[in-house]
Coordinates of C-alpha atoms and ligand atoms in Angstrom, one line a residue:
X25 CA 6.0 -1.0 34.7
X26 CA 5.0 0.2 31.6
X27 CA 6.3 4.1 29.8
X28 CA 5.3 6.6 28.4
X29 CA 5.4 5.9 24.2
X30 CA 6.9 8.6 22.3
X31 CA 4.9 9.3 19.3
X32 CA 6.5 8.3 16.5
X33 CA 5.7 8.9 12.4
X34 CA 5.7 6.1 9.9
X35 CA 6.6 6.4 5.9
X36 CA 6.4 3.8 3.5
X37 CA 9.7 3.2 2.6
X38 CA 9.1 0.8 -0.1
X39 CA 5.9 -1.7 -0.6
X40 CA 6.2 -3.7 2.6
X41 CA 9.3 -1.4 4.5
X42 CA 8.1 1.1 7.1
X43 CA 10.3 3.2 8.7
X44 CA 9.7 4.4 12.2
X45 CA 11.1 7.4 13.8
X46 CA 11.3 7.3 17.8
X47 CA 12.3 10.8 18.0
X48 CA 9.9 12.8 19.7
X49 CA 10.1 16.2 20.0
X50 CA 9.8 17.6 23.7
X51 CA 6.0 18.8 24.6
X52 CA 7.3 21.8 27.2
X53 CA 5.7 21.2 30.6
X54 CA 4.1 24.2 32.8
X55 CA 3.8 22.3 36.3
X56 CA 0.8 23.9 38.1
X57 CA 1.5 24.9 41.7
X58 CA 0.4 22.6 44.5
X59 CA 0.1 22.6 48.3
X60 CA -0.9 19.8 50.9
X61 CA 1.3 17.8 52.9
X62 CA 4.1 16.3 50.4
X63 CA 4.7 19.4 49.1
X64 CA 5.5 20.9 52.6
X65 CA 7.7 18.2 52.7
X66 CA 9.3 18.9 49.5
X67 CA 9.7 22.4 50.5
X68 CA 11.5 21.3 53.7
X69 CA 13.7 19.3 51.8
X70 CA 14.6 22.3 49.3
X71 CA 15.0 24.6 52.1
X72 CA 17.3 22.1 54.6
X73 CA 19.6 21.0 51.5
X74 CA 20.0 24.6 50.6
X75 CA 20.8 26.2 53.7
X76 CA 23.7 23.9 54.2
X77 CA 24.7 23.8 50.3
X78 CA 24.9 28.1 51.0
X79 CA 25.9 28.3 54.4
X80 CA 28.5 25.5 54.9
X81 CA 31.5 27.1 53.4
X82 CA 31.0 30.7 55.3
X83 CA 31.0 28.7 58.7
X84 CA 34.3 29.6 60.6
X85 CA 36.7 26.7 62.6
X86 CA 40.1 27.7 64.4
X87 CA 40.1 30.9 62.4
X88 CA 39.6 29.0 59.2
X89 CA 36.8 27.6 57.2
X90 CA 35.4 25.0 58.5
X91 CA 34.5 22.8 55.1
X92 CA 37.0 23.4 53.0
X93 CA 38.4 20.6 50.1
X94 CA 42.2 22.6 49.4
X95 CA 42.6 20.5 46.3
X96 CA 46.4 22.3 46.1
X97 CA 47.5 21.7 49.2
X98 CA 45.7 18.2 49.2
X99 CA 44.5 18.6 52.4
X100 CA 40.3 18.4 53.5
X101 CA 39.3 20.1 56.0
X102 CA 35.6 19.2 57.9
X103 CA 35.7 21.4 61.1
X104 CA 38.1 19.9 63.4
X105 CA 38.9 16.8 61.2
X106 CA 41.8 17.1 58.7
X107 CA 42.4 14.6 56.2
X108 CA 45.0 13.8 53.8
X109 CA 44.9 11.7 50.5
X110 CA 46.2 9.0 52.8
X111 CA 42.6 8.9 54.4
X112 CA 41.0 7.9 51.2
X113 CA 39.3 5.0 52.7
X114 CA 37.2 7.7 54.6
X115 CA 36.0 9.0 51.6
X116 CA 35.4 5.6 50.2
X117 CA 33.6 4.6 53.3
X118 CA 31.2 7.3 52.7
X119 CA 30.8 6.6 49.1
X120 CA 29.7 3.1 50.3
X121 CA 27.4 4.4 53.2
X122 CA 25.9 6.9 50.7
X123 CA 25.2 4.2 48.2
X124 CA 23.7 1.1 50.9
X125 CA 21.5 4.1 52.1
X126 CA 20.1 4.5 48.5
X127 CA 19.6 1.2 48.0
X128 CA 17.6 1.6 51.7
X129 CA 15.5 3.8 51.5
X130 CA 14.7 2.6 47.7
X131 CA 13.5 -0.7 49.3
X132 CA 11.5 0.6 51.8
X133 CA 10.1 4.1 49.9
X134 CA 10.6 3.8 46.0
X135 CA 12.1 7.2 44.7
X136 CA 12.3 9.5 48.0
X137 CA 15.9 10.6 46.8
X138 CA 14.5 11.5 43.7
X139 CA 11.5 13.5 44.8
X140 CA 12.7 15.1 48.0
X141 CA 16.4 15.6 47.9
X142 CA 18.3 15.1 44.6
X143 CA 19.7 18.3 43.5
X144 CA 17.8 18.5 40.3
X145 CA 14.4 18.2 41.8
X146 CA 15.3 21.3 44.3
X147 CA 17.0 23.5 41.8
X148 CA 13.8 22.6 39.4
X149 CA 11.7 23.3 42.5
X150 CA 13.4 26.7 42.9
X151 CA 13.8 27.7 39.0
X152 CA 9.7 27.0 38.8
X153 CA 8.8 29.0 42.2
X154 CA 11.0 31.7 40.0
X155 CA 9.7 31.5 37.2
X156 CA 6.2 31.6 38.5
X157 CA 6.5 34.4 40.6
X158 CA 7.2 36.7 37.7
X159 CA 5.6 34.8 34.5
X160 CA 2.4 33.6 37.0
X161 CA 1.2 30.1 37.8
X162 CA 0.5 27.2 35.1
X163 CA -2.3 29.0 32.9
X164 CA -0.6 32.3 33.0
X165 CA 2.8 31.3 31.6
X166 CA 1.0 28.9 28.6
X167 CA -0.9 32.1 27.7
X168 CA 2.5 34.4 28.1
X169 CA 4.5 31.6 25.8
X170 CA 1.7 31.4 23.0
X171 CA 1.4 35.4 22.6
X172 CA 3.1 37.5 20.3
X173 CA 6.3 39.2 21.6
X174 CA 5.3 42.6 23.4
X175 CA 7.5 44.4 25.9
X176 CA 5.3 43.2 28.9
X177 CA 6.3 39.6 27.5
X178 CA 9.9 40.7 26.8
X179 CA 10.4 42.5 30.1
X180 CA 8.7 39.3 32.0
X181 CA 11.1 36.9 30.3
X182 CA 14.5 39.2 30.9
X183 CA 13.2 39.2 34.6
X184 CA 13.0 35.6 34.7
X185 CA 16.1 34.8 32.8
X186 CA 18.2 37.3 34.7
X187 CA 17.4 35.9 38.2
X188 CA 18.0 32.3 37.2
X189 CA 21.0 33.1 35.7
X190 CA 21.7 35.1 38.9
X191 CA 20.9 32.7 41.1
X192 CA 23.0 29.9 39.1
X193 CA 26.1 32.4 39.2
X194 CA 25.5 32.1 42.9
X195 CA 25.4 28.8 43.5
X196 CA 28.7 28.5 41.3
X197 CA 30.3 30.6 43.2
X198 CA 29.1 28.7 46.5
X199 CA 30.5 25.5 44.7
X200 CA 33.7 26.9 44.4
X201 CA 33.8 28.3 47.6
X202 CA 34.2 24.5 48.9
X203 CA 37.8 24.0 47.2
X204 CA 38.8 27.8 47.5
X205 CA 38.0 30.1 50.6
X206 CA 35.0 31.4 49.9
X207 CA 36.1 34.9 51.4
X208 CA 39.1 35.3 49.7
X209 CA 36.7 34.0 46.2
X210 CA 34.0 36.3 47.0
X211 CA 36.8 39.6 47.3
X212 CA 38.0 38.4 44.0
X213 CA 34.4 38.6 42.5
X214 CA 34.1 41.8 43.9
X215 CA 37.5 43.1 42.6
X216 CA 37.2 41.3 39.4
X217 CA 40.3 39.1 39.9
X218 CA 39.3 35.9 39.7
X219 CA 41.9 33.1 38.8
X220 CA 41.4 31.7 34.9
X221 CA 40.0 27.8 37.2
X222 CA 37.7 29.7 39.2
X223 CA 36.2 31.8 36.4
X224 CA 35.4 28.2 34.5
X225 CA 34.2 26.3 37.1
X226 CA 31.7 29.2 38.6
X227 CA 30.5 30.0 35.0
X228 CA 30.0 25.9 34.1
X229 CA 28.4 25.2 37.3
X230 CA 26.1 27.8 37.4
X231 CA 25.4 27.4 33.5
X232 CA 24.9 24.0 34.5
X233 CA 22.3 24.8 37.1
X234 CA 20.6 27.5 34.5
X235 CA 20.4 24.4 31.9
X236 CA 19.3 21.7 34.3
X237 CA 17.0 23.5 36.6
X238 CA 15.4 26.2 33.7
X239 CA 15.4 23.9 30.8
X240 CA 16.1 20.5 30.8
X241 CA 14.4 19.7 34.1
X242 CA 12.3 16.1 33.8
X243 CA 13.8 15.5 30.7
X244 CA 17.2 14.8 33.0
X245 CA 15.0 12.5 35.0
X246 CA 13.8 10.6 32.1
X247 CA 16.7 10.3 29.5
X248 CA 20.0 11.4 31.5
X249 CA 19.8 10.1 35.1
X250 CA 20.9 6.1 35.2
X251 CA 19.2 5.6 38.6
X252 CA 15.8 5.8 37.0
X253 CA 16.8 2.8 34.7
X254 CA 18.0 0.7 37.8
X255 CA 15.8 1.4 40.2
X256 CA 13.0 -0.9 39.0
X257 CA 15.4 -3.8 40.6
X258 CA 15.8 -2.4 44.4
X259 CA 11.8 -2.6 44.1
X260 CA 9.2 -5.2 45.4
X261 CA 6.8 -5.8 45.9
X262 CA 6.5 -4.4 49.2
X263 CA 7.9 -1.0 48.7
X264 CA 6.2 1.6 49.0
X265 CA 5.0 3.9 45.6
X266 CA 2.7 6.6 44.7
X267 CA 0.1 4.7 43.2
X268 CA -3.4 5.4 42.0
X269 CA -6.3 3.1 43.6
X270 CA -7.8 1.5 40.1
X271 CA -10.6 -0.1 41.9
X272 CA -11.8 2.8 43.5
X273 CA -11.3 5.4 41.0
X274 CA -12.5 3.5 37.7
X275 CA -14.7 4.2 35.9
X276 CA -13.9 7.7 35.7
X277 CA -15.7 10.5 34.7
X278 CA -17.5 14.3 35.5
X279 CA -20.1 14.3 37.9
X280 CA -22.1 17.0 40.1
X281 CA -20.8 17.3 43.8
X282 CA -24.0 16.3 44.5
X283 CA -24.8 12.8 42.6
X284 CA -24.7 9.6 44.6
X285 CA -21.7 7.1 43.0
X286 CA -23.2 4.1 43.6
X287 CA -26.7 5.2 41.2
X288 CA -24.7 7.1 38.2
X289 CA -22.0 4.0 37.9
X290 CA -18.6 6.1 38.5
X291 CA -15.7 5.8 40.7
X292 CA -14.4 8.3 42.5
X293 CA -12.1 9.9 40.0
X294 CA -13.8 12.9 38.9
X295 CA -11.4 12.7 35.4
X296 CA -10.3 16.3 36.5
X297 CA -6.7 15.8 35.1
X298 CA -5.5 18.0 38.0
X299 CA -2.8 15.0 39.0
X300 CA -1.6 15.2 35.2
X301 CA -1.1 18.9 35.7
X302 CA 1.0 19.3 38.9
X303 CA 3.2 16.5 38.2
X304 CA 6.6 17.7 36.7
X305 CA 7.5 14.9 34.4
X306 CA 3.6 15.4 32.7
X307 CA 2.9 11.8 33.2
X308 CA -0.8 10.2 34.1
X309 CA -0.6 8.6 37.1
X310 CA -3.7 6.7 36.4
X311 CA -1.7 4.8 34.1
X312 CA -0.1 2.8 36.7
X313 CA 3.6 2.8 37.5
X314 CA 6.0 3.9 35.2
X315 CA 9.7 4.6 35.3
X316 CA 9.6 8.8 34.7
X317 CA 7.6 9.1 37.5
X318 CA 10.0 10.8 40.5
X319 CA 7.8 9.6 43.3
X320 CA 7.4 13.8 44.5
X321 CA 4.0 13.2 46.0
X322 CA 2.4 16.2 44.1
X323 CA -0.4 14.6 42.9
X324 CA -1.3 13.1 46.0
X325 CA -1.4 16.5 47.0
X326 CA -4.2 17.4 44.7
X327 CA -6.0 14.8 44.4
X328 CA -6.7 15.1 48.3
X329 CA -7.9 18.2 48.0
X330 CA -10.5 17.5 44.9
X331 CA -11.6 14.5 47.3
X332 CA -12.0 17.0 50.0
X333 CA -14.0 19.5 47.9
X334 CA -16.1 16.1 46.7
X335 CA -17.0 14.9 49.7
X336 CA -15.3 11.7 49.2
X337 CA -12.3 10.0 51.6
X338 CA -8.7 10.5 51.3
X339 CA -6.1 8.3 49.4
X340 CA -7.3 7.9 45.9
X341 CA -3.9 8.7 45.1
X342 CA -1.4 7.4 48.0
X343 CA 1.7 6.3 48.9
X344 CA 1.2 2.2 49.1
X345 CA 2.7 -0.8 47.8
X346 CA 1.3 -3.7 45.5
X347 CA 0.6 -5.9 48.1
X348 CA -1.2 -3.2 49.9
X349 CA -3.2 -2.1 46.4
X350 CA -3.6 -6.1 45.7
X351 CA -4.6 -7.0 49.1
X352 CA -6.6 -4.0 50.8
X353 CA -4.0 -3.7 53.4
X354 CA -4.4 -1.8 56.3
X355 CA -1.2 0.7 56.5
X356 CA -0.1 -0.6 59.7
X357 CA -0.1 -3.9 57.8
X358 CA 1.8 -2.5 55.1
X359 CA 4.3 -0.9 57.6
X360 CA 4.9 -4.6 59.1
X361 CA 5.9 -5.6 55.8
X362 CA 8.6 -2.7 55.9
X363 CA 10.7 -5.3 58.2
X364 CA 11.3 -7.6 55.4
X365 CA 15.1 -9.6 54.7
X366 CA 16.1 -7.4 51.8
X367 CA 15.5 -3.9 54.5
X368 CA 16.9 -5.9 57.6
X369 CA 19.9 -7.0 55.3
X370 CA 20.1 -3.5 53.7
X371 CA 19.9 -1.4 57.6
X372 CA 22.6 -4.2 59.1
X373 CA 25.3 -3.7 56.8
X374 CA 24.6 0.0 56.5
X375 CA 24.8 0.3 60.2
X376 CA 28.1 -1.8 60.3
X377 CA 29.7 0.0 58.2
X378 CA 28.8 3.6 59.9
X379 CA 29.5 2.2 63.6
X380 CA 33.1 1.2 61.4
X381 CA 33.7 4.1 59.7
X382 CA 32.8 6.6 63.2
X383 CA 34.9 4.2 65.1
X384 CA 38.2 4.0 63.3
X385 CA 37.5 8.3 63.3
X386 CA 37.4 8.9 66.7
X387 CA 40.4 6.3 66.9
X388 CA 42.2 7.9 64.1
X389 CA 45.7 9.1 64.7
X390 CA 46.5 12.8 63.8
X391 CA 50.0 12.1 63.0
X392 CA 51.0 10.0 59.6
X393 CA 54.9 9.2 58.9
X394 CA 56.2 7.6 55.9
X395 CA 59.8 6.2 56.1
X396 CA 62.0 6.6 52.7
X397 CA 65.4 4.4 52.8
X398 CA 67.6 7.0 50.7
X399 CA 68.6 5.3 48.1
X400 CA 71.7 7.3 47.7
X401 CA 73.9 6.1 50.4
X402 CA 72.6 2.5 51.2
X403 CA 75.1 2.0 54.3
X404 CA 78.5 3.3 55.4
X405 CA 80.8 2.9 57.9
X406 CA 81.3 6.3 60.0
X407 CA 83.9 7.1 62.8
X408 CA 84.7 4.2 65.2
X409 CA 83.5 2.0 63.2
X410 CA 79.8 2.3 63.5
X411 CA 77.6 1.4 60.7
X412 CA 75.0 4.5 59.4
X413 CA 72.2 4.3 57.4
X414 CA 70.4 7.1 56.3
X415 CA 66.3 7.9 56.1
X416 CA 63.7 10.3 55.0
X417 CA 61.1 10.8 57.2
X418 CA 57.4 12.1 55.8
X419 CA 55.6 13.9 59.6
X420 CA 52.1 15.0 58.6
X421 CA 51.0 16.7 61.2
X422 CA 47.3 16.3 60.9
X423 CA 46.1 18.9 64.1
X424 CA 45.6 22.1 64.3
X425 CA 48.4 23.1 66.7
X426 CA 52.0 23.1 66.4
X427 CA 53.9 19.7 67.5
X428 CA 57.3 18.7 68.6
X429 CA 57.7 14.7 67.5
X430 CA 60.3 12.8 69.5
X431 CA 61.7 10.3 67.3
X432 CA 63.5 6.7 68.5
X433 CA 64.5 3.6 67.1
X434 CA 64.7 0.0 68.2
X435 CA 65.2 -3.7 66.8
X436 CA 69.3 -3.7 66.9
X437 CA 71.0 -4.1 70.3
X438 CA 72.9 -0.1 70.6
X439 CA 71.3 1.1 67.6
X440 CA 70.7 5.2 67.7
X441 CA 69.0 8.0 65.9
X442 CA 72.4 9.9 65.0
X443 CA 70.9 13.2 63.9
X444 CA 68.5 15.6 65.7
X445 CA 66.1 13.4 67.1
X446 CA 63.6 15.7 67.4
X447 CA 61.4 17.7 64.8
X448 CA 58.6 20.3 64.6
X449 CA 56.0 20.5 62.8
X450 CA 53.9 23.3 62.2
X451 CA 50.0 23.0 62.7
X452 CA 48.4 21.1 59.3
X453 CA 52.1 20.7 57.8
X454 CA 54.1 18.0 56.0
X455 CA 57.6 17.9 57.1
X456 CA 60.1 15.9 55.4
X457 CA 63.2 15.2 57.7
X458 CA 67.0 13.3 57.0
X459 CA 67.4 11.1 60.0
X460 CA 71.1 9.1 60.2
X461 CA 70.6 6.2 62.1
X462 CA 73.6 4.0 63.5
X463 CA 74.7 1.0 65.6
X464 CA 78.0 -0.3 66.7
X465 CA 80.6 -2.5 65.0
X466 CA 79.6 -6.3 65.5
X467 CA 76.0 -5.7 66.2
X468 CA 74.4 -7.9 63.8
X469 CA 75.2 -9.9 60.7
X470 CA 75.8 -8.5 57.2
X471 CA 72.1 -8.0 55.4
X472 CA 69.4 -6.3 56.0
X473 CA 67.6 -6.2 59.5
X474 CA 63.4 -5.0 60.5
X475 CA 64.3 -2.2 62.5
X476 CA 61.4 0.3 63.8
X477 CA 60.6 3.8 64.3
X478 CA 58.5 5.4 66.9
X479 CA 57.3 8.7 66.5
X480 CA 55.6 10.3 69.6
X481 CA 54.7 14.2 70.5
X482 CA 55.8 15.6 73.1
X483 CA 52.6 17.6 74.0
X484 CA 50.0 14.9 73.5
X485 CA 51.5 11.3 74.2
X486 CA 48.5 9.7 73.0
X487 CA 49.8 11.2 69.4
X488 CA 52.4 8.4 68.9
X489 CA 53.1 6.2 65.4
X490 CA 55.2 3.3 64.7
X491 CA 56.6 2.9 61.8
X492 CA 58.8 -0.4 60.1
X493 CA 61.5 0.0 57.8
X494 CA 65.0 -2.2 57.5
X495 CA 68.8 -1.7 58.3
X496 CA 71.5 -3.1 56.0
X497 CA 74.8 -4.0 57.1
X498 CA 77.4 -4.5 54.6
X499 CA 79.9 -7.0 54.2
Ligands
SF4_522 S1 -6.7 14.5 40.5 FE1 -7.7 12.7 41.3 S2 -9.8 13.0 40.7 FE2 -8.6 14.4 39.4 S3 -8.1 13.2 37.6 FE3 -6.5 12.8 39.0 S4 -7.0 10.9 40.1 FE4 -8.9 11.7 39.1
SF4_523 S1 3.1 10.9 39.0 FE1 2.8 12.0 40.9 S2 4.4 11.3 42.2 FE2 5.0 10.7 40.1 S3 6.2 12.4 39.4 FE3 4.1 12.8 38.7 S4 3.3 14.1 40.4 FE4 5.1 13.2 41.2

């Protein structure tokens, strides 16, 4: 895989010392617009992700919102699913399913994330369809930037700068809206009573999408993100890339539509530079792999359609692997060689560990109790002789209705719940209850015995929770 080499100046330092700077100052890149096939794709992408980014928190469940993460109240709501920090492994299990499925699709299809669906590809996608539907497409905004300031330039540039900073406001604002109701958040806008953690977090994450998305764009891909460095080893050579066909392209050069290839010597790359204009981290395909390309398809896109207006096939530029470039594969070939151990190890785990994870939801209880042994009063005797001790019970009601828990206890022969034995919980709640539990002189032997708690509603039975804890008997 070879890069990109920044330029770099040399001094003489001394007679023989040279000192090199590898600084280079950015070259700003104007994208030119593209259409075809991956870009439709790209644009489905933008559009999917951003409908549910937008829409997800305004969706309504049982007359609350559906996705919300109540960081206060530590509780996550996803529609009829309510978690509590005690269902971190959920969240882990995700984290792991989210990460094999990188790892996946990397195998199989290079950088898809990273052209399709990462979040700083489809804000860059969106800033640039901004930006060039007030400043115009690629030649229109180089002219705009290298002209002297008039009001036509000024007014074009507070247009642009406006929207994007309206749009990043926007999607701060949505951001929030997953850890605060977004109604109550968007009344506060609108009264201009906005709590001192909203106001930051709205105004960094949409200054953070202004930045990312209007300035720093590739130069994120290239120098900040860390999956660019690492992705090199989830390839093979097998996996699918955008790569430029050497043999059939070189040598390059200008040409009349009309002249035959094989009597004026050239391959079929006309030397347009059309691919180095569309693609957004300005790199040259033609120079073979290299690690800032994103894998968006653009110039695949445009190549086509100078192949088209040539005459000549398809697929100069293509998605294909380097056994497929090395080998003149066929793509059904190439396909086969999609089922290879890394995928097949990659897809079994990953499907493991979903079929785990949606199992052990749909079996998840919606009740969690934690027993506390109050420390205050270890044991005591009580009237008749019976020995008490005393517990705090945790009920986390984790449904969205009202319950009545009936609570028991077993492991001594006579042993009671003393207190109420019954508690209520409203819907979402954490109730934390006393319970006295006792059992008759002579039951069992000083120390301390398992005992255990059942917990069951009385609405739902299947709703039921055993918990251990241990009774001490004094001397
Ligand atoms: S777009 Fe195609 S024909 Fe034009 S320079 Fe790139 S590879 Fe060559
Ligand atoms: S080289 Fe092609 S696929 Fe890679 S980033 Fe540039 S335009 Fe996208």
């Amino acid at each position: 895989m070879s890069s990109q080499v920044p330029d770099s100046s040399a001094a003489a330092a001394g007679d023989d010392d040279v000192v090199v700077s590898l600084y280079a100052s950015r070259q700003k890149i104007y994208p030119r617009s593209v259409s075809g096939l991956f870009s439709k794709w790209r644009w489905a992408l933008v559009w999917l992700t951003q409908i549910v980014f937008y829409g997800l928190p305004w969706l309504e469940w049982n007359a609350r919102q559906g996705v919300l993460f109540d960081l206060e109240a530590r509780r996550f709501y996803i529609f009829g699913l309510v978690l509590y920090p005690q269902d971190f492994i959920y969240l882990t299990g995700l984290l792991v399913i989210s990460a094999l499925a990188l790892f996946l699709f990397t195998a199989v299809a290079g950088r898809l994330w990273c052209g399709y669906a990462c979040p700083q590809t489809v804000y860059t996608e969106i800033y640039l369809w901004i930006e060039k539907k007030v400043e115009g497409d690629r030649s229109a905004r180089m002219r705009l930037d290298q002209s002297a300031l008039s009001l036509e330039k000024f007014g074009k540039k507070w247009l642009k700068h406006f929207l994007w900073v309206a749009f990043g406001l926007w999607t701060g604002l949505t951001f929030v809206g997953y850890f605060t109701p977004i109604r109550e958040l968007g009344s506060a806008v609108l009264a201009w009573d906005l709590g001192p953690w909203q106001t930051f977090w709205i105004f960094f994450y949409g200054f953070a999408t202004y930045g990312n998305a209007g300035f720093l764009r590739e130069q994120v891909c290239k120098y900040m993100c860390p999956y660019a460095r690492f992705q090199s080893a989830m390839f093979d050579k097998d996996t699918m890339i955008v790569t430029y066909d050497e043999k059939r392209g070189e040598p390059r050069g200008a040409r009349s539509k009309k002249a035959d290839l094989k009597t004026i010597g050239l391959g079929s790359c006309v030397d347009c530079t059309l691919c180095v204009q569309v693609c957004p981290t300005g790199i040259d395909i033609r120079k073979g792999l290299q690690y800032e390309c994103i894998g968006c398809g653009a110039c695949i896109d445009v190549c086509d359609d100078v192949m088209d207006k040539m005459g000549y096939p398809r697929g100069l530029i293509k998605y294909s692997t380097q056994n497929g470039i090395n080998n003149n594969w066929t793509r059904a070939q190439m396909i086969r060689r999609g089922l290879r151990p890394r995928v097949l190890v990659y897809a079994g785990i990953l499907l493991a560990i979903c079929v785990a994870l949606g199992v052990s939801l749909f079996l998840r209880t919606p009740l969690k109790v934690d027993v506390i042994r109050d420390r205050g009063a270890l044991a005591r005797m009580v009237e008749q002789g019976r020995i008490e001790n005393v517990y705090r019970l945790q009920v986390m009601n984790a449904t969205e209705v009202a319950q009545t828990y009936q609570l028991s206890v077993s492991g001594l022969p006579g042993i009671v719940i003393a207190s109420e034995p019954s508690v209520e919980v409203r819907p979402t709640e954490v109730r934390s209850v006393a319970v006295r539990v006792q059992v008759p002189p002579g039951t069992a032997d000083s120390g301390s015995h398992p005992i255990h708690f059942e917990i069951q509603s009385t609405s739902d039975k299947g709703i039921r929770v055993d918990e251990k804890s241990v009774f001490l008997i004094p001397r």
